[in-house]
PDB file of N, CA and C in Angstrom:
ATOM      1  N   ILE V  26      93.797 109.210  83.160  1.00  0.00           N
ATOM      2  CA  ILE V  26      93.023 109.120  84.392  1.00  0.00           C
ATOM      3  C   ILE V  26      93.895 108.613  85.554  1.00  0.00           C
ATOM      4  N   TYR V  27      94.828 107.692  85.280  1.00  0.00           N
ATOM      5  CA  TYR V  27      95.624 107.096  86.359  1.00  0.00           C
ATOM      6  C   TYR V  27      96.502 108.139  87.048  1.00  0.00           C
ATOM      7  N   ILE V  28      97.208 108.928  86.252  1.00  0.00           N
ATOM      8  CA  ILE V  28      98.117 109.921  86.834  1.00  0.00           C
ATOM      9  C   ILE V  28      97.323 111.031  87.517  1.00  0.00           C
ATOM     10  N   LYS V  29      96.322 111.558  86.831  1.00  0.00           N
ATOM     11  CA  LYS V  29      95.532 112.653  87.401  1.00  0.00           C
ATOM     12  C   LYS V  29      94.878 112.231  88.710  1.00  0.00           C
ATOM     13  N   TYR V  30      94.254 111.071  88.715  1.00  0.00           N
ATOM     14  CA  TYR V  30      93.594 110.596  89.935  1.00  0.00           C
ATOM     15  C   TYR V  30      94.610 110.386  91.057  1.00  0.00           C
ATOM     16  N   SER V  31      95.754 109.823  90.717  1.00  0.00           N
ATOM     17  CA  SER V  31      96.796 109.563  91.717  1.00  0.00           C
ATOM     18  C   SER V  31      97.301 110.859  92.342  1.00  0.00           C
ATOM     19  N   VAL V  32      97.567 111.850  91.514  1.00  0.00           N
ATOM     20  CA  VAL V  32      98.042 113.146  92.020  1.00  0.00           C
ATOM     21  C   VAL V  32      96.962 113.791  92.883  1.00  0.00           C
ATOM     22  N   GLU V  33      95.718 113.749  92.434  1.00  0.00           N
ATOM     23  CA  GLU V  33      94.621 114.316  93.218  1.00  0.00           C
ATOM     24  C   GLU V  33      94.518 113.652  94.585  1.00  0.00           C
ATOM     25  N   GLN V  34      94.636 112.336  94.622  1.00  0.00           N
ATOM     26  CA  GLN V  34      94.515 111.611  95.888  1.00  0.00           C
ATOM     27  C   GLN V  34      95.675 111.926  96.828  1.00  0.00           C
ATOM     28  N   ALA V  35      96.872 112.054  96.280  1.00  0.00           N
ATOM     29  CA  ALA V  35      98.025 112.401  97.116  1.00  0.00           C
ATOM     30  C   ALA V  35      97.847 113.808  97.691  1.00  0.00           C
ATOM     31  N   ARG V  36      97.521 114.748  96.845  1.00  0.00           N
ATOM     32  CA  ARG V  36      97.378 116.143  97.287  1.00  0.00           C
ATOM     33  C   ARG V  36      96.222 116.308  98.256  1.00  0.00           C
ATOM     34  N   LYS V  37      95.153 115.555  98.036  1.00  0.00           N
ATOM     35  CA  LYS V  37      93.991 115.598  98.934  1.00  0.00           C
ATOM     36  C   LYS V  37      94.403 115.234 100.363  1.00  0.00           C
ATOM     37  N   ARG V  38      95.408 114.391 100.490  1.00  0.00           N
ATOM     38  CA  ARG V  38      95.901 113.955 101.794  1.00  0.00           C
ATOM     39  C   ARG V  38      97.050 114.818 102.299  1.00  0.00           C
ATOM     40  N   GLY V  39      97.439 115.811 101.498  1.00  0.00           N
ATOM     41  CA  GLY V  39      98.531 116.697 101.884  1.00  0.00           C
ATOM     42  C   GLY V  39      99.902 116.128 101.556  1.00  0.00           C
ATOM     43  N   PHE V  40      99.958 115.132 100.685  1.00  0.00           N
ATOM     44  CA  PHE V  40     101.220 114.488 100.318  1.00  0.00           C
ATOM     45  C   PHE V  40     101.631 114.966  98.928  1.00  0.00           C
ATOM     46  N   ASN V  41     102.873 115.391  98.799  1.00  0.00           N
ATOM     47  CA  ASN V  41     103.347 115.919  97.521  1.00  0.00           C
ATOM     48  C   ASN V  41     104.616 115.249  97.030  1.00  0.00           C
ATOM     49  N   SER V  42     105.102 114.234  97.719  1.00  0.00           N
ATOM     50  CA  SER V  42     106.379 113.646  97.325  1.00  0.00           C
ATOM     51  C   SER V  42     106.246 112.816  96.053  1.00  0.00           C
ATOM     52  N   ALA V  43     107.310 112.810  95.279  1.00  0.00           N
ATOM     53  CA  ALA V  43     107.349 112.013  94.054  1.00  0.00           C
ATOM     54  C   ALA V  43     107.172 110.531  94.366  1.00  0.00           C
ATOM     55  N   LEU V  44     107.701 110.088  95.490  1.00  0.00           N
ATOM     56  CA  LEU V  44     107.595 108.679  95.857  1.00  0.00           C
ATOM     57  C   LEU V  44     106.142 108.273  96.092  1.00  0.00           C
ATOM     58  N   THR V  45     105.404 109.084  96.817  1.00  0.00           N
ATOM     59  CA  THR V  45     103.995 108.779  97.084  1.00  0.00           C
ATOM     60  C   THR V  45     103.187 108.819  95.793  1.00  0.00           C
ATOM     61  N   ILE V  46     103.376 109.864  94.997  1.00  0.00           N
ATOM     62  CA  ILE V  46     102.639 109.960  93.736  1.00  0.00           C
ATOM     63  C   ILE V  46     102.997 108.784  92.829  1.00  0.00           C
ATOM     64  N   GLY V  47     104.281 108.448  92.746  1.00  0.00           N
ATOM     65  CA  GLY V  47     104.699 107.299  91.940  1.00  0.00           C
ATOM     66  C   GLY V  47     104.106 105.998  92.441  1.00  0.00           C
ATOM     67  N   SER V  48     104.043 105.838  93.742  1.00  0.00           N
ATOM     68  CA  SER V  48     103.449 104.635  94.329  1.00  0.00           C
ATOM     69  C   SER V  48     101.971 104.527  93.991  1.00  0.00           C
ATOM     70  N   PHE V  49     101.288 105.662  94.047  1.00  0.00           N
ATOM     71  CA  PHE V  49      99.855 105.678  93.709  1.00  0.00           C
ATOM     72  C   PHE V  49      99.641 105.383  92.229  1.00  0.00           C
ATOM     73  N   VAL V  50     100.461 105.982  91.359  1.00  0.00           N
ATOM     74  CA  VAL V  50     100.337 105.741  89.919  1.00  0.00           C
ATOM     75  C   VAL V  50     100.605 104.265  89.618  1.00  0.00           C
ATOM     76  N   ASP V  51     101.633 103.706  90.225  1.00  0.00           N
ATOM     77  CA  ASP V  51     101.954 102.293  90.022  1.00  0.00           C
ATOM     78  C   ASP V  51     100.772 101.413  90.417  1.00  0.00           C
ATOM     79  N   ALA V  52     100.164 101.718  91.548  1.00  0.00           N
ATOM     80  CA  ALA V  52      99.005 100.943  91.999  1.00  0.00           C
ATOM     81  C   ALA V  52      97.833 101.118  91.031  1.00  0.00           C
ATOM     82  N   ALA V  53      97.581 102.355  90.596  1.00  0.00           N
ATOM     83  CA  ALA V  53      96.463 102.608  89.682  1.00  0.00           C
ATOM     84  C   ALA V  53      96.661 101.892  88.353  1.00  0.00           C
ATOM     85  N   LEU V  54      97.869 101.909  87.848  1.00  0.00           N
ATOM     86  CA  LEU V  54      98.149 101.229  86.572  1.00  0.00           C
ATOM     87  C   LEU V  54      97.979  99.721  86.682  1.00  0.00           C
ATOM     88  N   ASN V  55      98.316  99.171  87.825  1.00  0.00           N
ATOM     89  CA  ASN V  55      98.254  97.720  88.000  1.00  0.00           C
ATOM     90  C   ASN V  55      96.900  97.216  88.474  1.00  0.00           C
ATOM     91  N   HIS V  56      96.156  98.035  89.202  1.00  0.00           N
ATOM     92  CA  HIS V  56      94.922  97.557  89.825  1.00  0.00           C
ATOM     93  C   HIS V  56      93.685  98.353  89.420  1.00  0.00           C
ATOM     94  N   GLY V  57      93.888  99.417  88.660  1.00  0.00           N
ATOM     95  CA  GLY V  57      92.792 100.311  88.320  1.00  0.00           C
ATOM     96  C   GLY V  57      92.751 101.471  89.286  1.00  0.00           C
ATOM     97  N   ALA V  58      92.256 102.588  88.821  1.00  0.00           N
ATOM     98  CA  ALA V  58      92.222 103.786  89.663  1.00  0.00           C
ATOM     99  C   ALA V  58      91.044 103.765  90.631  1.00  0.00           C
ATOM    100  N   THR V  59      89.859 103.498  90.100  1.00  0.00           N
ATOM    101  CA  THR V  59      88.668 103.561  90.943  1.00  0.00           C
ATOM    102  C   THR V  59      87.834 102.300  90.776  1.00  0.00           C
ATOM    103  N   GLY V  60      86.951 102.091  91.723  1.00  0.00           N
ATOM    104  CA  GLY V  60      86.061 100.940  91.636  1.00  0.00           C
ATOM    105  C   GLY V  60      86.114 100.096  92.885  1.00  0.00           C
ATOM    106  N   GLY V  61      86.516  98.861  92.735  1.00  0.00           N
ATOM    107  CA  GLY V  61      86.478  97.890  93.815  1.00  0.00           C
ATOM    108  C   GLY V  61      87.547  98.067  94.874  1.00  0.00           C
ATOM    109  N   SER V  62      87.533  97.148  95.811  1.00  0.00           N
ATOM    110  CA  SER V  62      88.423  97.223  96.972  1.00  0.00           C
ATOM    111  C   SER V  62      89.894  97.004  96.624  1.00  0.00           C
ATOM    112  N   GLU V  63      90.177  96.461  95.452  1.00  0.00           N
ATOM    113  CA  GLU V  63      91.565  96.202  95.077  1.00  0.00           C
ATOM    114  C   GLU V  63      92.116  97.246  94.108  1.00  0.00           C
ATOM    115  N   THR V  64      91.374  98.325  93.878  1.00  0.00           N
ATOM    116  CA  THR V  64      91.857  99.439  93.062  1.00  0.00           C
ATOM    117  C   THR V  64      92.627 100.406  93.950  1.00  0.00           C
ATOM    118  N   LEU V  65      93.235 101.409  93.340  1.00  0.00           N
ATOM    119  CA  LEU V  65      93.893 102.442  94.141  1.00  0.00           C
ATOM    120  C   LEU V  65      92.901 103.051  95.121  1.00  0.00           C
ATOM    121  N   GLN V  66      91.708 103.340  94.655  1.00  0.00           N
ATOM    122  CA  GLN V  66      90.679 103.921  95.526  1.00  0.00           C
ATOM    123  C   GLN V  66      90.415 103.018  96.724  1.00  0.00           C
ATOM    124  N   GLY V  67      90.263 101.733  96.493  1.00  0.00           N
ATOM    125  CA  GLY V  67      90.015 100.789  97.570  1.00  0.00           C
ATOM    126  C   GLY V  67      91.185 100.681  98.530  1.00  0.00           C
ATOM    127  N   LEU V  68      92.398 100.646  97.975  1.00  0.00           N
ATOM    128  CA  LEU V  68      93.594 100.569  98.824  1.00  0.00           C
ATOM    129  C   LEU V  68      93.735 101.805  99.701  1.00  0.00           C
ATOM    130  N   LEU V  69      93.441 102.966  99.128  1.00  0.00           N
ATOM    131  CA  LEU V  69      93.528 104.194  99.915  1.00  0.00           C
ATOM    132  C   LEU V  69      92.529 104.175 101.063  1.00  0.00           C
ATOM    133  N   GLY V  70      91.356 103.638 100.811  1.00  0.00           N
ATOM    134  CA  GLY V  70      90.344 103.534 101.858  1.00  0.00           C
ATOM    135  C   GLY V  70      90.758 102.614 102.991  1.00  0.00           C
ATOM    136  N   LYS V  71      91.566 101.617 102.687  1.00  0.00           N
ATOM    137  CA  LYS V  71      92.031 100.665 103.700  1.00  0.00           C
ATOM    138  C   LYS V  71      93.279 101.149 104.427  1.00  0.00           C
ATOM    139  N   SER V  72      93.858 102.245 103.965  1.00  0.00           N
ATOM    140  CA  SER V  72      95.151 102.682 104.479  1.00  0.00           C
ATOM    141  C   SER V  72      95.064 103.682 105.621  1.00  0.00           C
ATOM    142  N   GLY V  73      93.877 103.966 106.087  1.00  0.00           N
ATOM    143  CA  GLY V  73      93.725 104.846 107.238  1.00  0.00           C
ATOM    144  C   GLY V  73      93.652 106.306 106.848  1.00  0.00           C
ATOM    145  N   SER V  74      93.772 107.150 107.848  1.00  0.00           N
ATOM    146  CA  SER V  74      93.615 108.585 107.622  1.00  0.00           C
ATOM    147  C   SER V  74      94.762 109.402 108.202  1.00  0.00           C
ATOM    148  N   SER V  75      95.888 108.753 108.429  1.00  0.00           N
ATOM    149  CA  SER V  75      97.025 109.483 108.981  1.00  0.00           C
ATOM    150  C   SER V  75      97.441 110.618 108.051  1.00  0.00           C
ATOM    151  N   THR V  76      97.769 111.755 108.632  1.00  0.00           N
ATOM    152  CA  THR V  76      98.273 112.870 107.854  1.00  0.00           C
ATOM    153  C   THR V  76      99.794 112.853 107.788  1.00  0.00           C
ATOM    154  N   ASP V  77     100.406 111.895 108.480  1.00  0.00           N
ATOM    155  CA  ASP V  77     101.846 111.696 108.389  1.00  0.00           C
ATOM    156  C   ASP V  77     102.110 110.791 107.187  1.00  0.00           C
ATOM    157  N   GLU V  78     102.830 111.319 106.216  1.00  0.00           N
ATOM    158  CA  GLU V  78     103.022 110.601 104.956  1.00  0.00           C
ATOM    159  C   GLU V  78     103.679 109.236 105.143  1.00  0.00           C
ATOM    160  N   LYS V  79     104.714 109.163 105.956  1.00  0.00           N
ATOM    161  CA  LYS V  79     105.403 107.884 106.141  1.00  0.00           C
ATOM    162  C   LYS V  79     104.478 106.857 106.801  1.00  0.00           C
ATOM    163  N   THR V  80     103.717 107.283 107.790  1.00  0.00           N
ATOM    164  CA  THR V  80     102.770 106.384 108.458  1.00  0.00           C
ATOM    165  C   THR V  80     101.714 105.887 107.471  1.00  0.00           C
ATOM    166  N   PHE V  81     101.159 106.811 106.697  1.00  0.00           N
ATOM    167  CA  PHE V  81     100.131 106.441 105.729  1.00  0.00           C
ATOM    168  C   PHE V  81     100.698 105.482 104.681  1.00  0.00           C
ATOM    169  N   MET V  82     101.854 105.822 104.137  1.00  0.00           N
ATOM    170  CA  MET V  82     102.427 104.996 103.064  1.00  0.00           C
ATOM    171  C   MET V  82     102.849 103.622 103.571  1.00  0.00           C
ATOM    172  N   THR V  83     103.296 103.526 104.801  1.00  0.00           N
ATOM    173  CA  THR V  83     103.639 102.228 105.371  1.00  0.00           C
ATOM    174  C   THR V  83     102.400 101.332 105.400  1.00  0.00           C
ATOM    175  N   LYS V  84     101.280 101.887 105.809  1.00  0.00           N
ATOM    176  CA  LYS V  84     100.016 101.133 105.811  1.00  0.00           C
ATOM    177  C   LYS V  84      99.568 100.820 104.382  1.00  0.00           C
ATOM    178  N   PHE V  85      99.715 101.778 103.479  1.00  0.00           N
ATOM    179  CA  PHE V  85      99.353 101.582 102.080  1.00  0.00           C
ATOM    180  C   PHE V  85     100.141 100.413 101.483  1.00  0.00           C
ATOM    181  N   TYR V  86     101.450 100.390 101.719  1.00  0.00           N
ATOM    182  CA  TYR V  86     102.280  99.297 101.192  1.00  0.00           C
ATOM    183  C   TYR V  86     101.866  97.956 101.798  1.00  0.00           C
ATOM    184  N   LYS V  87     101.532  97.954 103.071  1.00  0.00           N
ATOM    185  CA  LYS V  87     101.079  96.721 103.726  1.00  0.00           C
ATOM    186  C   LYS V  87      99.802  96.213 103.066  1.00  0.00           C
ATOM    187  N   GLU V  88      98.858  97.110 102.823  1.00  0.00           N
ATOM    188  CA  GLU V  88      97.597  96.723 102.181  1.00  0.00           C
ATOM    189  C   GLU V  88      97.821  96.280 100.742  1.00  0.00           C
ATOM    190  N   ARG V  89      98.676  96.974 100.032  1.00  0.00           N
ATOM    191  CA  ARG V  89      98.926  96.620  98.629  1.00  0.00           C
ATOM    192  C   ARG V  89      99.619  95.268  98.506  1.00  0.00           C
ATOM    193  N   THR V  90     100.501  94.967  99.430  1.00  0.00           N
ATOM    194  CA  THR V  90     101.204  93.681  99.402  1.00  0.00           C
ATOM    195  C   THR V  90     100.227  92.514  99.436  1.00  0.00           C
ATOM    196  N   LYS V  91      99.093  92.710 100.084  1.00  0.00           N
ATOM    197  CA  LYS V  91      98.096  91.632 100.192  1.00  0.00           C
ATOM    198  C   LYS V  91      97.466  91.274  98.852  1.00  0.00           C
ATOM    199  N   ILE V  92      97.484  92.195  97.888  1.00  0.00           N
ATOM    200  CA  ILE V  92      96.761  91.948  96.631  1.00  0.00           C
ATOM    201  C   ILE V  92      97.621  91.938  95.373  1.00  0.00           C
ATOM    202  N   VAL V  93      98.869  92.361  95.455  1.00  0.00           N
ATOM    203  CA  VAL V  93      99.641  92.584  94.230  1.00  0.00           C
ATOM    204  C   VAL V  93      99.813  91.370  93.336  1.00  0.00           C
ATOM    205  N   ASP V  94      99.930  90.204  93.886  1.00  0.00           N
ATOM    206  CA  ASP V  94     100.171  89.017  93.057  1.00  0.00           C
ATOM    207  C   ASP V  94      98.918  88.174  92.868  1.00  0.00           C
ATOM    208  N   THR V  95      97.754  88.820  92.905  1.00  0.00           N
ATOM    209  CA  THR V  95      96.506  88.062  92.865  1.00  0.00           C
ATOM    210  C   THR V  95      95.782  88.137  91.526  1.00  0.00           C
ATOM    211  N   ASN V  96      96.390  88.780  90.517  1.00  0.00           N
ATOM    212  CA  ASN V  96      95.724  88.803  89.213  1.00  0.00           C
ATOM    213  C   ASN V  96      96.687  88.410  88.114  1.00  0.00           C
ATOM    214  N   GLU V  97      96.186  88.366  86.902  1.00  0.00           N
ATOM    215  CA  GLU V  97      96.965  87.868  85.778  1.00  0.00           C
ATOM    216  C   GLU V  97      98.127  88.756  85.371  1.00  0.00           C
ATOM    217  N   TYR V  98      98.190  89.981  85.883  1.00  0.00           N
ATOM    218  CA  TYR V  98      99.228  90.915  85.459  1.00  0.00           C
ATOM    219  C   TYR V  98     100.532  90.779  86.232  1.00  0.00           C
ATOM    220  N   ASN V  99     100.534  90.067  87.311  1.00  0.00           N
ATOM    221  CA  ASN V  99     101.739  89.910  88.125  1.00  0.00           C
ATOM    222  C   ASN V  99     101.999  88.439  88.368  1.00  0.00           C
ATOM    223  N   SER V 100     103.221  88.024  88.122  1.00  0.00           N
ATOM    224  CA  SER V 100     103.625  86.671  88.460  1.00  0.00           C
ATOM    225  C   SER V 100     104.354  86.738  89.790  1.00  0.00           C
ATOM    226  N   PRO V 101     103.864  86.026  90.794  1.00  0.00           N
ATOM    227  CA  PRO V 101     104.527  86.063  92.101  1.00  0.00           C
ATOM    228  C   PRO V 101     105.998  85.686  91.961  1.00  0.00           C
ATOM    229  N   PRO V 102     106.859  86.324  92.684  1.00  0.00           N
ATOM    230  CA  PRO V 102     106.649  87.406  93.659  1.00  0.00           C
ATOM    231  C   PRO V 102     106.896  88.799  93.085  1.00  0.00           C
ATOM    232  N   ASN V 103     106.742  88.988  91.789  1.00  0.00           N
ATOM    233  CA  ASN V 103     107.056  90.279  91.162  1.00  0.00           C
ATOM    234  C   ASN V 103     106.350  91.454  91.822  1.00  0.00           C
ATOM    235  N   GLY V 104     105.051  91.328  92.075  1.00  0.00           N
ATOM    236  CA  GLY V 104     104.299  92.424  92.679  1.00  0.00           C
ATOM    237  C   GLY V 104     104.785  92.746  94.075  1.00  0.00           C
ATOM    238  N   LYS V 105     104.950  91.714  94.889  1.00  0.00           N
ATOM    239  CA  LYS V 105     105.428  91.941  96.261  1.00  0.00           C
ATOM    240  C   LYS V 105     106.823  92.560  96.258  1.00  0.00           C
ATOM    241  N   ASN V 106     107.670  92.110  95.340  1.00  0.00           N
ATOM    242  CA  ASN V 106     109.019  92.678  95.257  1.00  0.00           C
ATOM    243  C   ASN V 106     108.967  94.154  94.886  1.00  0.00           C
ATOM    244  N   ARG V 107     108.082  94.524  93.962  1.00  0.00           N
ATOM    245  CA  ARG V 107     107.975  95.920  93.553  1.00  0.00           C
ATOM    246  C   ARG V 107     107.481  96.786  94.711  1.00  0.00           C
ATOM    247  N   VAL V 108     106.487  96.318  95.453  1.00  0.00           N
ATOM    248  CA  VAL V 108     105.997  97.090  96.600  1.00  0.00           C
ATOM    249  C   VAL V 108     107.098  97.221  97.649  1.00  0.00           C
ATOM    250  N   LYS V 109     107.862  96.162  97.847  1.00  0.00           N
ATOM    251  CA  LYS V 109     108.974  96.218  98.804  1.00  0.00           C
ATOM    252  C   LYS V 109     110.005  97.254  98.363  1.00  0.00           C
ATOM    253  N   GLN V 110     110.235  97.367  97.063  1.00  0.00           N
ATOM    254  CA  GLN V 110     111.183  98.359  96.566  1.00  0.00           C
ATOM    255  C   GLN V 110     110.694  99.777  96.856  1.00  0.00           C
ATOM    256  N   TRP V 111     109.409 100.041  96.625  1.00  0.00           N
ATOM    257  CA  TRP V 111     108.847 101.352  96.964  1.00  0.00           C
ATOM    258  C   TRP V 111     109.004 101.615  98.460  1.00  0.00           C
ATOM    259  N   SER V 112     108.673 100.623  99.270  1.00  0.00           N
ATOM    260  CA  SER V 112     108.753 100.747 100.724  1.00  0.00           C
ATOM    261  C   SER V 112     110.185 101.013 101.175  1.00  0.00           C
ATOM    262  N   ASN V 113     111.130 100.304 100.585  1.00  0.00           N
ATOM    263  CA  ASN V 113     112.535 100.506 100.947  1.00  0.00           C
ATOM    264  C   ASN V 113     112.995 101.919 100.609  1.00  0.00           C
ATOM    265  N   LEU V 114     112.559 102.445  99.463  1.00  0.00           N
ATOM    266  CA  LEU V 114     112.910 103.825  99.114  1.00  0.00           C
ATOM    267  C   LEU V 114     112.353 104.800 100.151  1.00  0.00           C
ATOM    268  N   LEU V 115     111.128 104.561 100.596  1.00  0.00           N
ATOM    269  CA  LEU V 115     110.528 105.400 101.641  1.00  0.00           C
ATOM    270  C   LEU V 115     111.364 105.348 102.912  1.00  0.00           C
ATOM    271  N   ASN V 116     111.723 104.147 103.323  1.00  0.00           N
ATOM    272  CA  ASN V 116     112.497 103.982 104.556  1.00  0.00           C
ATOM    273  C   ASN V 116     113.895 104.584 104.445  1.00  0.00           C
ATOM    274  N   MET V 117     114.411 104.683 103.237  1.00  0.00           N
ATOM    275  CA  MET V 117     115.721 105.304 103.009  1.00  0.00           C
ATOM    276  C   MET V 117     115.613 106.830 102.941  1.00  0.00           C
ATOM    277  N   GLY V 118     114.392 107.350 102.932  1.00  0.00           N
ATOM    278  CA  GLY V 118     114.197 108.790 102.845  1.00  0.00           C
ATOM    279  C   GLY V 118     114.270 109.333 101.432  1.00  0.00           C
ATOM    280  N   GLU V 119     114.186 108.473 100.447  1.00  0.00           N
ATOM    281  CA  GLU V 119     114.265 108.879  99.039  1.00  0.00           C
ATOM    282  C   GLU V 119     112.891 109.263  98.520  1.00  0.00           C
ATOM    283  N   THR V 120     112.312 110.303  99.084  1.00  0.00           N
ATOM    284  CA  THR V 120     110.944 110.651  98.724  1.00  0.00           C
ATOM    285  C   THR V 120     110.840 111.588  97.529  1.00  0.00           C
ATOM    286  N   ASP V 121     111.891 112.355  97.229  1.00  0.00           N
ATOM    287  CA  ASP V 121     111.795 113.260  96.081  1.00  0.00           C
ATOM    288  C   ASP V 121     112.261 112.588  94.795  1.00  0.00           C
ATOM    289  N   LEU V 122     112.940 111.474  94.910  1.00  0.00           N
ATOM    290  CA  LEU V 122     113.452 110.672  93.792  1.00  0.00           C
ATOM    291  C   LEU V 122     114.415 111.434  92.883  1.00  0.00           C
ATOM    292  N   LYS V 123     114.896 112.590  93.317  1.00  0.00           N
ATOM    293  CA  LYS V 123     115.894 113.326  92.535  1.00  0.00           C
ATOM    294  C   LYS V 123     117.245 112.654  92.722  1.00  0.00           C
ATOM    295  N   GLY V 124     117.881 112.329  91.620  1.00  0.00           N
ATOM    296  CA  GLY V 124     119.187 111.674  91.692  1.00  0.00           C
ATOM    297  C   GLY V 124     119.124 110.350  92.429  1.00  0.00           C
ATOM    298  N   ALA V 125     118.028 109.640  92.260  1.00  0.00           N
ATOM    299  CA  ALA V 125     117.783 108.422  93.038  1.00  0.00           C
ATOM    300  C   ALA V 125     118.421 107.163  92.441  1.00  0.00           C
ATOM    301  N   ASP V 126     119.241 107.316  91.406  1.00  0.00           N
ATOM    302  CA  ASP V 126     119.827 106.133  90.768  1.00  0.00           C
ATOM    303  C   ASP V 126     120.528 105.212  91.759  1.00  0.00           C
ATOM    304  N   SER V 127     121.351 105.776  92.635  1.00  0.00           N
ATOM    305  CA  SER V 127     122.086 104.925  93.578  1.00  0.00           C
ATOM    306  C   SER V 127     121.134 104.257  94.566  1.00  0.00           C
ATOM    307  N   ALA V 128     120.085 104.962  94.987  1.00  0.00           N
ATOM    308  CA  ALA V 128     119.108 104.356  95.893  1.00  0.00           C
ATOM    309  C   ALA V 128     118.339 103.250  95.199  1.00  0.00           C
ATOM    310  N   ILE V 129     117.973 103.469  93.942  1.00  0.00           N
ATOM    311  CA  ILE V 129     117.250 102.441  93.191  1.00  0.00           C
ATOM    312  C   ILE V 129     118.114 101.201  93.027  1.00  0.00           C
ATOM    313  N   LEU V 130     119.389 101.397  92.798  1.00  0.00           N
ATOM    314  CA  LEU V 130     120.300 100.247  92.705  1.00  0.00           C
ATOM    315  C   LEU V 130     120.322  99.448  94.020  1.00  0.00           C
ATOM    316  N   GLN V 131     120.168 100.144  95.143  1.00  0.00           N
ATOM    317  CA  GLN V 131     120.184  99.464  96.436  1.00  0.00           C
ATOM    318  C   GLN V 131     118.928  98.632  96.676  1.00  0.00           C
ATOM    319  N   VAL V 132     117.795  99.040  96.108  1.00  0.00           N
ATOM    320  CA  VAL V 132     116.538  98.338  96.378  1.00  0.00           C
ATOM    321  C   VAL V 132     116.127  97.400  95.256  1.00  0.00           C
ATOM    322  N   THR V 133     116.897  97.367  94.172  1.00  0.00           N
ATOM    323  CA  THR V 133     116.589  96.468  93.066  1.00  0.00           C
ATOM    324  C   THR V 133     117.841  95.731  92.642  1.00  0.00           C
ATOM    325  N   ASP V 134     117.642  94.778  91.793  1.00  0.00           N
ATOM    326  CA  ASP V 134     118.804  94.144  91.182  1.00  0.00           C
ATOM    327  C   ASP V 134     118.822  94.469  89.687  1.00  0.00           C
ATOM    328  N   TRP V 135     118.183  95.611  89.341  1.00  0.00           N
ATOM    329  CA  TRP V 135     118.141  96.036  87.957  1.00  0.00           C
ATOM    330  C   TRP V 135     119.477  96.622  87.552  1.00  0.00           C
ATOM    331  N   GLU V 136     119.785  96.509  86.293  1.00  0.00           N
ATOM    332  CA  GLU V 136     120.983  97.149  85.751  1.00  0.00           C
ATOM    333  C   GLU V 136     120.548  98.394  85.005  1.00  0.00           C
ATOM    334  N   LEU V 137     120.959  99.559  85.503  1.00  0.00           N
ATOM    335  CA  LEU V 137     120.594 100.809  84.868  1.00  0.00           C
ATOM    336  C   LEU V 137     121.529 101.086  83.708  1.00  0.00           C
ATOM    337  N   GLN V 138     120.964 101.544  82.590  1.00  0.00           N
ATOM    338  CA  GLN V 138     121.776 101.834  81.403  1.00  0.00           C
ATOM    339  C   GLN V 138     121.561 103.264  80.966  1.00  0.00           C
TER     340      GLN V 138
END
């Protein structure tokens, strides 16, 4: 349900990038797909109606940052850091995520193996 709903919501808005779909799936997995104001559905409702993907996603990340570290599944600042990483990839133009290893290294301190 998380992936299907996320893809449907992205496409419904005219967004097809791997980054947007991945961001939606990440939110759905962490907060639930549908239901209350802190689910993916709720976050999308708070993110406006811009048809410009970067504008919409910037607002989406801002809204998600407000709730990411508010439940038992995230220890602060893990959630905020993860949203910042998604946002940084967007700002770098890494929306297709093809060959994104070097970009991911720039936005994380993870060691890729």
